[in-house]
């Protein structure tokens, strides 16, 4: 039975060594590239969250064989092309899933209809549809570029596309469409965003050139490339690791290590920011896994101080502002987070919901159109029930806050946590957290 609410109670220090679940961004890409490739792709450490499982199902509907071989071990057999799905493709809550799959599908002469849950059906898809239409795809969608929508692909030409916003999803959709376009594809990023697609395309045998110039980062994918199945080891998700690490930073006496965390510099902005706030964070055992840097991260309880986060750091920690805001509530002074307008079009309006939730818990929050300022203090009141609007990161951020506040914090719709972090409650309880 689905849980109606979940409550975090302040209690003892958190201690232990855990592994983060597989990285969500890399898990989606491993399944999609595996399905587009020719031959077998063996994946280890796949995140088995609802978002990624929806992508696995979608890949089956486009004609790939997708089998679960064991815990986190999946085998995808691609046919080097997509067939037309027999039914509507439901991507659940996953913006990454639907946007990347639309890009991949646009390269083939098929028609596919996409939908998702009530959150995904509110999110903007025009950012992906516009460049795909420039390349030659056709679509029909709800008002405002919303799902459900139908895409007709095939006959694509190359493109040189400057991203209007910092979005790895849009970049990835254009690159995946480009695999089956007649001409070369270049994507120009004003600010570099997570580069897992570029890295993984190379692992599947494609040549991707990256050039940092005065106008930004240019990613070039020449026409006529093919992908061959390979092995992918998915590292631990820094966006999920951030929750137990944050809990350790704000709960007196705590020390928590998360092993195997992805440390790609385009994902690691939260660690740099916490360090600037005075966090005791250490990284050990740095190594590589499938072309990505990985390490073990230890966080100990720390006296935090507010900082100004440089706006240009936003792409490297865009999913971590909710948990940053929760930790900023315990920091002495003001934490300024600006240049984060993209937060308003995530699974929910994360600026509005964090501001409402933190204020209900006793923090002072100033909301701006594209930012927020949190004025914190070491003794946070808590004692609120927070509306999450079905957003997994809003739920986990407030639960972490509740572990260190004076009074318990309750969140609604905790079932949504399974979209990205299905083992969250068990993992946190294993560290000593009181969640019920
Ligand atoms: C993602 C990119 C980011 C991020 C999302 C995952 C990806 O979204 O917020 O959780 O895997 O490419 P945008 O591309 O919309 O910034």
Coordinates of N, CA and C and ligand atoms in Angstrom, one line a residue, residues 24-25 29 96 99 127 166-169 194 318-319 342 346, ligand 1:
X24 N 21.1 8.5 -12.0 CA 19.9 8.5 -12.8 C 20.2 8.9 -14.2
X25 N 21.0 10.0 -14.4 CA 21.3 10.5 -15.8 C 22.0 9.4 -16.6
X29 N 20.7 7.1 -20.0 CA 21.5 7.1 -21.2 C 22.0 5.7 -21.6
X96 N 14.1 13.6 -18.1 CA 15.3 13.1 -18.9 C 14.8 12.0 -19.8
X99 N 12.6 13.4 -22.8 CA 13.3 14.3 -23.8 C 14.4 13.6 -24.5
X127 N 11.3 23.1 -25.8 CA 12.8 23.3 -25.8 C 13.5 22.2 -26.6
X166 N 20.7 26.5 -20.3 CA 21.7 25.5 -20.0 C 20.9 24.2 -19.7
X167 N 20.9 23.3 -20.7 CA 20.1 22.1 -20.5 C 20.8 20.9 -21.1
X168 N 21.2 19.9 -20.3 CA 21.9 18.7 -20.8 C 20.8 17.9 -21.6
X169 N 19.6 18.0 -21.2 CA 18.5 17.2 -21.8 C 18.3 17.6 -23.2
X194 N 26.2 18.9 -17.8 CA 26.6 17.5 -17.7 C 26.9 16.8 -19.0
X318 N 22.3 21.8 -10.5 CA 21.0 22.3 -10.6 C 20.0 21.5 -9.8
X319 N 20.2 20.1 -9.7 CA 19.3 19.3 -8.9 C 19.6 19.3 -7.4
X342 N 15.8 27.9 -13.9 CA 15.5 26.5 -14.4 C 14.8 25.7 -13.3
X346 N 11.4 22.2 -13.1 CA 11.7 20.8 -12.8 C 10.5 20.0 -12.5
Ligands
LIG1 C1 19.5 15.9 -16.6 C2 19.6 17.2 -16.8 C3 19.1 18.3 -16.0 C4 18.7 17.7 -14.6 C5 18.0 16.4 -14.7 C6 18.8 15.4 -15.4 C7 20.1 14.9 -17.6 O1 17.9 18.8 -16.6 O2 17.9 18.7 -13.9 O3 17.6 15.9 -13.4 O4 20.2 13.7 -17.2 O5 20.4 15.4 -18.7 P1 18.0 20.0 -17.7 O6 18.6 19.5 -18.9 O7 16.6 20.4 -17.9 O8 18.8 21.1 -17.0

